Every structure is written in C-alpha cells, then in structure tokens.
Coordinates of C-alpha atoms in Angstrom, one line a residue:
X282 CA 121.8 85.5 151.3
X283 CA 124.7 83.0 150.5
X284 CA 123.6 79.9 151.8
X285 CA 120.3 80.5 150.7
X286 CA 121.4 81.3 146.8
X287 CA 124.0 78.2 147.3
X288 CA 121.5 75.7 148.0
X289 CA 119.7 76.8 145.7
X290 CA 122.5 76.4 142.8
X291 CA 122.2 72.4 144.3
X292 CA 125.9 72.4 146.5
X293 CA 125.6 69.3 148.2
X294 CA 126.6 70.1 152.2
X295 CA 124.8 72.3 154.1
X296 CA 126.7 75.3 154.5
X297 CA 126.0 78.0 157.8
X298 CA 128.2 81.5 158.5
X299 CA 129.3 79.7 161.6
X300 CA 131.7 77.6 159.3
X301 CA 133.8 81.3 158.9
X302 CA 133.8 83.3 162.0
X303 CA 137.3 81.3 161.9
X304 CA 139.8 80.9 158.8
X305 CA 138.4 77.9 157.0
X306 CA 140.3 78.0 153.8
X307 CA 140.0 74.1 153.0
X308 CA 135.6 75.2 152.7
X309 CA 136.8 78.1 150.8
X310 CA 139.0 76.4 148.2
X311 CA 135.8 73.7 147.4
X312 CA 133.5 76.0 147.7
X313 CA 135.8 77.7 145.2
X314 CA 136.3 75.1 143.5
X315 CA 132.8 73.8 142.6
X316 CA 131.9 77.5 141.6
X317 CA 134.2 77.5 139.0
X318 CA 133.3 74.1 137.6
X319 CA 129.2 74.8 137.7
X320 CA 130.0 78.2 135.7
X321 CA 132.4 76.0 133.2
X322 CA 133.0 72.3 133.8
X323 CA 135.8 71.9 131.0
X324 CA 138.2 74.6 133.4
X325 CA 142.1 73.5 134.4
X326 CA 142.5 74.2 137.7
X327 CA 144.8 72.5 140.5
X328 CA 142.9 71.2 143.9
X329 CA 146.0 71.2 145.4
X330 CA 145.9 73.6 148.6
X331 CA 148.2 71.8 151.0
X332 CA 151.0 74.1 150.7
X333 CA 151.1 77.9 150.9
X334 CA 152.3 78.3 147.5
X335 CA 149.8 76.0 146.0
X336 CA 146.9 78.3 148.1
X337 CA 148.3 81.4 146.4
X338 CA 148.9 80.2 143.0
X339 CA 145.1 78.7 143.6
X340 CA 143.5 81.6 144.4
X341 CA 145.5 83.8 142.1
X342 CA 144.2 81.4 138.9
X343 CA 140.4 80.9 140.5
X344 CA 140.5 84.9 140.3
X345 CA 142.1 85.0 136.6
X346 CA 139.6 82.5 135.3
X347 CA 136.8 84.6 136.8
X348 CA 138.1 88.5 135.5
X349 CA 138.7 86.8 132.8
X350 CA 135.9 84.3 131.2
X351 CA 132.9 86.2 134.3
X352 CA 134.2 89.6 134.6
X353 CA 134.2 89.3 137.9
X354 CA 137.4 90.9 140.0
X355 CA 137.5 89.3 143.5
X356 CA 139.7 89.9 146.0
X357 CA 142.5 87.7 146.6
X358 CA 143.5 88.6 149.8
X359 CA 140.2 88.5 151.0
X360 CA 139.2 85.3 149.8
X361 CA 142.8 83.6 151.5
X362 CA 142.1 85.5 154.7
X363 CA 139.4 82.2 154.3
X364 CA 137.1 84.1 156.7
X365 CA 133.8 86.4 156.6
X366 CA 135.1 88.7 154.6
X367 CA 135.7 85.6 151.8
X368 CA 132.2 85.4 151.8
X369 CA 132.1 88.9 150.3
X370 CA 133.4 87.6 147.2
X371 CA 132.1 84.4 147.5
X372 CA 129.2 85.9 147.2
X373 CA 129.9 87.7 143.5
X374 CA 130.3 84.0 142.0
X375 CA 126.9 82.5 143.6
X376 CA 125.4 86.0 142.6
X377 CA 125.9 85.2 139.1
X378 CA 125.1 82.2 138.7
X379 CA 122.2 82.4 140.9
X380 CA 121.0 85.5 138.4
X381 CA 121.7 83.4 134.9
X382 CA 119.5 80.3 136.9
X383 CA 116.9 82.4 137.7
X384 CA 116.8 84.6 134.0
X385 CA 117.1 80.2 132.7
X386 CA 113.9 79.8 134.2
X387 CA 112.1 82.9 133.1
X388 CA 112.6 82.3 130.2
X389 CA 111.3 78.5 130.3
X390 CA 108.5 79.8 131.6
X391 CA 107.7 81.7 128.7
X392 CA 109.4 79.0 126.6
X393 CA 106.4 77.2 127.6
X394 CA 103.4 79.4 127.2
X395 CA 105.2 80.3 123.8
X396 CA 104.9 76.6 123.1
X397 CA 101.0 76.0 124.1
X398 CA 100.2 79.1 121.6
X399 CA 102.9 78.9 119.2
X400 CA 100.2 78.0 116.6
X401 CA 98.3 81.3 116.8
X402 CA 100.1 83.6 115.3
X403 CA 99.5 84.6 111.8
X404 CA 102.3 84.2 109.2
X405 CA 101.4 87.2 107.6
X406 CA 102.5 89.5 109.5
X407 CA 106.2 87.9 110.2
X408 CA 106.8 88.4 106.3
X409 CA 109.3 91.1 107.5
X410 CA 110.9 89.0 110.1
X411 CA 111.3 86.7 107.5
X412 CA 112.8 89.1 105.0
X413 CA 115.3 90.3 107.8
X414 CA 115.9 87.2 108.8
X415 CA 117.6 86.5 105.3
X416 CA 118.9 89.3 104.7
X417 CA 120.5 88.6 108.0
X418 CA 121.6 85.9 107.5
X419 CA 123.4 86.8 104.5
X420 CA 125.8 89.1 106.0
X421 CA 126.3 86.7 108.3
X422 CA 128.1 84.7 105.8
X423 CA 128.8 87.2 104.2
X424 CA 130.9 88.3 107.2
X425 CA 131.8 84.6 108.4
X426 CA 134.1 84.4 104.8
X427 CA 136.1 88.0 105.6
X428 CA 136.8 86.6 109.1
X429 CA 137.5 83.0 108.0
X430 CA 140.1 85.2 105.6
X431 CA 141.5 87.3 108.2
X432 CA 142.1 84.2 110.4
X433 CA 144.1 83.0 107.9
X434 CA 146.0 85.7 107.6
X435 CA 146.8 85.6 111.5
X436 CA 149.9 83.6 111.3
X437 CA 151.6 86.7 109.4
X438 CA 150.6 90.0 110.8
X439 CA 151.3 87.5 114.5
X440 CA 154.6 88.7 113.8
X441 CA 154.3 92.7 112.9
X442 CA 152.3 92.8 115.7
X443 CA 154.5 90.5 118.6
X444 CA 157.4 92.7 116.5
X445 CA 155.2 96.5 116.7
X446 CA 154.6 95.5 120.9
X447 CA 157.9 94.8 121.5
X448 CA 159.4 98.1 120.1
X449 CA 159.7 100.6 122.7
X450 CA 157.4 103.4 122.4
X451 CA 158.4 107.2 122.2
X452 CA 156.6 110.3 124.0
X453 CA 157.3 111.9 121.7
X454 CA 156.3 110.2 118.8
X455 CA 153.1 109.4 121.1
X456 CA 152.1 113.2 122.9
X457 CA 151.9 114.1 118.8
X458 CA 149.8 112.0 118.2
X459 CA 147.7 112.3 121.0
X460 CA 147.7 116.4 120.1
X461 CA 146.2 115.5 116.7
X462 CA 143.8 113.1 118.2
X463 CA 142.5 115.5 120.6
X464 CA 142.9 118.4 117.6
X465 CA 140.7 116.3 115.3
X466 CA 138.3 115.5 118.9
X467 CA 138.1 119.3 119.8
X468 CA 137.3 119.9 115.6
X469 CA 135.1 117.4 116.1
X470 CA 133.0 119.2 118.8
X471 CA 133.4 122.5 117.4
X472 CA 131.4 121.5 114.3
X473 CA 128.8 118.9 116.3
X474 CA 128.6 122.8 118.2
X475 CA 128.1 124.7 114.7
X476 CA 125.5 122.4 113.8
X477 CA 123.3 122.3 116.7
X478 CA 123.7 126.2 116.0
X479 CA 122.6 126.1 113.1
X480 CA 119.5 124.3 113.6
X481 CA 117.0 126.6 115.1
X482 CA 118.3 128.8 112.1
X483 CA 117.2 125.2 109.2
X484 CA 114.3 124.9 112.0
X485 CA 113.2 128.8 110.9
X486 CA 114.1 128.5 107.3
X487 CA 111.8 125.4 106.8
X488 CA 108.9 126.8 108.6
X489 CA 109.0 130.1 106.6
X490 CA 109.4 127.3 103.3
X491 CA 105.9 125.5 104.3
X492 CA 104.1 128.3 105.0
X493 CA 104.8 130.1 101.8
X494 CA 103.8 126.3 100.2
X495 CA 100.5 127.2 102.3
X496 CA 99.5 129.9 100.9
X497 CA 100.4 128.6 96.9
X498 CA 98.2 125.6 97.7
X499 CA 95.5 127.4 98.7
X500 CA 95.5 130.4 95.7
X501 CA 95.7 127.2 93.6
X502 CA 92.5 125.8 94.9
X503 CA 90.7 129.1 94.8
X504 CA 91.7 128.9 91.6
X505 CA 90.7 125.1 90.4
X506 CA 87.4 126.4 92.0
X507 CA 86.8 129.4 90.1
X508 CA 87.7 127.3 86.9
X509 CA 85.2 125.2 87.5
X510 CA 83.0 127.0 88.0
X511 CA 83.1 129.7 85.9
X512 CA 81.1 128.6 81.9
X513 CA 82.9 129.9 79.1
X514 CA 82.0 131.6 76.6
X515 CA 82.1 129.6 73.6
X516 CA 80.5 126.3 75.3
X517 CA 76.7 128.0 74.0
X518 CA 78.5 127.4 70.5
X519 CA 79.8 124.7 71.3
X520 CA 76.8 122.6 72.0
X521 CA 74.6 124.7 69.4
X522 CA 77.3 123.3 67.0
X523 CA 77.6 119.9 68.8
X524 CA 73.5 119.4 67.4
X525 CA 73.8 119.8 64.5
X526 CA 76.3 117.8 64.0
X527 CA 74.7 114.4 65.2
X528 CA 71.6 115.5 62.9
X529 CA 74.0 115.0 59.9
X530 CA 75.4 112.4 60.9
X531 CA 71.9 110.7 61.3
X532 CA 70.8 111.9 58.1
X533 CA 74.2 110.2 56.6
X534 CA 73.4 107.0 58.5
X535 CA 69.8 106.9 56.6
X536 CA 71.2 107.5 53.0
X537 CA 74.0 105.4 53.1
X538 CA 71.7 103.1 54.0
X539 CA 69.7 103.7 51.5
X540 CA 72.6 103.6 49.2
X541 CA 73.5 99.8 50.2
X542 CA 70.2 98.8 49.9
X543 CA 69.8 100.1 46.3
X544 CA 73.1 98.7 45.6
X545 CA 71.9 95.8 46.1
X546 CA 68.5 95.4 44.4
X547 CA 70.8 97.0 41.4
X548 CA 73.1 93.8 41.9
X549 CA 69.6 91.7 41.9
X550 CA 68.4 93.2 38.9
X551 CA 71.4 92.0 37.1
X552 CA 71.8 89.1 38.1
X553 CA 67.9 88.6 37.0
X554 CA 68.8 90.0 33.4
X555 CA 71.6 87.6 33.2
X556 CA 70.5 84.8 33.1
X557 CA 67.2 86.0 31.3
X558 CA 69.5 86.9 28.0
X559 CA 71.3 83.2 29.1
X560 CA 67.8 81.7 29.1
X561 CA 67.0 83.0 25.7
X562 CA 71.1 81.8 23.9
X563 CA 70.4 78.6 24.7
X564 CA 66.5 78.6 22.9
X565 CA 67.6 80.7 19.6
X566 CA 71.1 77.4 20.0
X567 CA 68.2 74.6 20.3
X568 CA 65.6 76.3 17.6
X569 CA 68.6 76.3 14.6
X570 CA 69.2 72.7 15.6
X571 CA 65.8 71.6 15.0
X572 CA 65.5 73.8 11.9
X573 CA 68.4 72.4 10.4
X574 CA 67.5 69.2 10.7
X575 CA 63.8 69.4 9.4
X576 CA 65.7 71.0 6.3
X577 CA 68.1 67.6 5.9
X578 CA 64.8 65.8 6.8
X579 CA 63.3 67.7 3.7
X580 CA 66.2 67.5 1.1
X581 CA 65.7 63.4 2.0
X582 CA 62.1 62.6 1.5
X583 CA 62.0 63.4 -2.3
X584 CA 58.2 64.1 -1.8
X585 CA 56.3 66.0 -4.6
X586 CA 55.5 69.5 -5.1
X587 CA 52.2 69.3 -3.1
X588 CA 53.8 68.2 -0.1
X589 CA 57.0 70.2 -1.0
X590 CA 53.8 73.4 -1.3
X591 CA 52.4 71.6 2.2
X592 CA 56.0 71.2 4.0
X593 CA 56.5 74.8 2.9
X594 CA 53.3 75.9 4.5
X595 CA 54.3 74.2 6.9
X596 CA 57.3 75.3 7.8
X597 CA 56.1 79.2 7.0
X598 CA 53.3 78.3 9.8
X599 CA 56.6 77.2 12.0
X600 CA 59.0 79.5 11.3
X601 CA 55.7 82.4 12.2
X602 CA 55.8 80.7 15.4
X603 CA 59.0 80.0 15.9
X604 CA 59.5 84.1 14.9
X605 CA 56.3 84.9 18.1
X606 CA 58.3 83.2 20.6
X607 CA 61.9 84.9 20.0
X608 CA 59.8 88.1 19.6
X609 CA 58.3 87.7 23.2
X610 CA 61.6 86.3 24.5
X611 CA 63.3 89.6 22.8
X612 CA 60.5 92.0 24.3
X613 CA 60.6 90.4 28.1
X614 CA 64.0 91.8 29.2
X615 CA 63.7 95.1 27.0
X616 CA 60.4 95.5 29.8
X617 CA 62.6 94.6 32.0
X618 CA 64.9 97.3 31.5
X619 CA 62.3 99.9 31.1
X620 CA 60.7 99.0 34.6

C-alpha cells in the first residue's frame, strides 16, 4: 500500500519493501522531506543528515511539523530506525495526502457534472440562500472588524499574558477554583435532571390543556350550527316591514319625479309670461311715440276745421283701433294665467 500510494502521489523514484529490510536512513529522510514539501512547499527543514545530531534534529523537526500542521503524531524512535517500522509511520503521512488527493478528484468530478448543468436550476429557489449569504457576509465583515481591533490589542495583552503564565501557580487557589467549577457543573447537572423529570409533568399538563381546548372548540361549533339553523322570531315582522318600506320608497320616487316635472313646467310658463309682458310693453311704447309724432304733425299743418274734423275722426278711428289692439294684448296674458 505504501508503494502504491507513493506512486499515486507522484514520487519520482520507485520504492519497494525490500529497501526497508535493512536500516536505510537516507531513503527515509528523502521520503520524509519529499512528503513535507508536498504537504507545504514553503517549509524550511534542513536536509543535512550526515551526523547523528543532524539526523536527530531532522526527525524532530519533521515530527513537530506534522504534529502542528497536519495533526499527525509520529513515533520518532521508529522513524530513526529507518526500517519496516518506519514505513508504518510514513504510511500515516502518505494516507493523509492520498486521501486529500482522492477527495480533490471527487470534487473535480462533481464540479464537472455541475458545470454541465449549472444553468439548469431556477434562481427563484435560491432567494433564501442569497439572503443567508448576505447576512453571513455582513456578519463576516463585522467579525473581521472586531478581530482586527482585538489583534491591535495583542501587543498590550502579550506582556500581561506572559506575566500570568510565568507566575507560579498556587495549589490551594487552583483547588478552590476547581471545587467551585465542579460545584457549578454539578448544579447545572442537577438542574437538567430536574428539568428532565418535569418534562413528563409538563407533557401531561399540555395534553390536558389541548383536550380542554378541543372540547371548547366542539361546543362553540355546535352552538354556531344551532344559531345558523334557528330562525329568529322577529324575522317575519322584519320582512313585512321591509316590503312596506320598499313600497313607500317607490311612491316617494314617483312623487318626487312628478314634483320636479311640475316645477320645470312652472318655470317654463313664467318664462313665456315674462316674454309676453315685455313684448306688450314694447308695443305700448311704440304706440305712444307714434301718437306724439302725429300730434306734432297736426299742429304744424294748420289745416281748416273740416280737415281738423276729418283728422279728429281719423284719430278717433285710429285710437279705437289701437285701443282694441291694446285690449287684445292685455287679454292674452290673462287667458294664459287663467289656463
């Protein structure tokens, strides 16, 4: 498995298990250095393994790096032996890298499938995700700002932290704090136990309340059905009064229409009467002006008595005709008014 994993990871040399039958520290150091560079190319681990001290320092540096970065715990003694036991330790690192490579390949396959169908989803179903993304982005910015402020205070707090770490720990105070913490934890545990014991009681109370509400709902529904089915006693009288009101309303509408029509006729009659009065007044004014002109003409003419008599007769005849016309004009509006 180790050789296959190294071949899959792209190790340039061919490795077989026969190389590890005897201690081969050069090959182990080369493989360790290659794996570390593969995990993080920017690592600075010295490759010198000529002396014993250099080998010990190299093994410690690799073990510390893998423990801090990859959280992989290596046995330095087995690695220093550089035999078959060292292969087991190397297998821990190769399995991590091989698993990461396999997951990356699966993700690429998934991405290729997603690329083939990335435009086949509906944007309407992603509105909630967009809102969540916006909220998370705002939270990230706020948390980043607070983190930046806290990191700015790191210089001041570093000295206090180092002082507190360097201060010797008193056993009595530590015991007191541990006892207080244990008491707090025990109190919380007791509270949770009490709450768990009260869950059954709360459940029974809730079930009783639900049954009570169901009974009240059934009663109200039955009452509603009875009220809908029963006819009130005053409905007959109400319907009769409603019919009478409808009849009275129809009579009122008819009378109101007749009244408006009569008012319109009266207005028309008054308008025509006013026009006739104005016409008679104009005619009288014309007749008066004509009589004045004739009188002036007679006075200027200076004719004899016979002619005066004739003129008087003519005037009488003319005045009689005019009087008759005036009487006719006066009688016309009186007849209209009587009508």
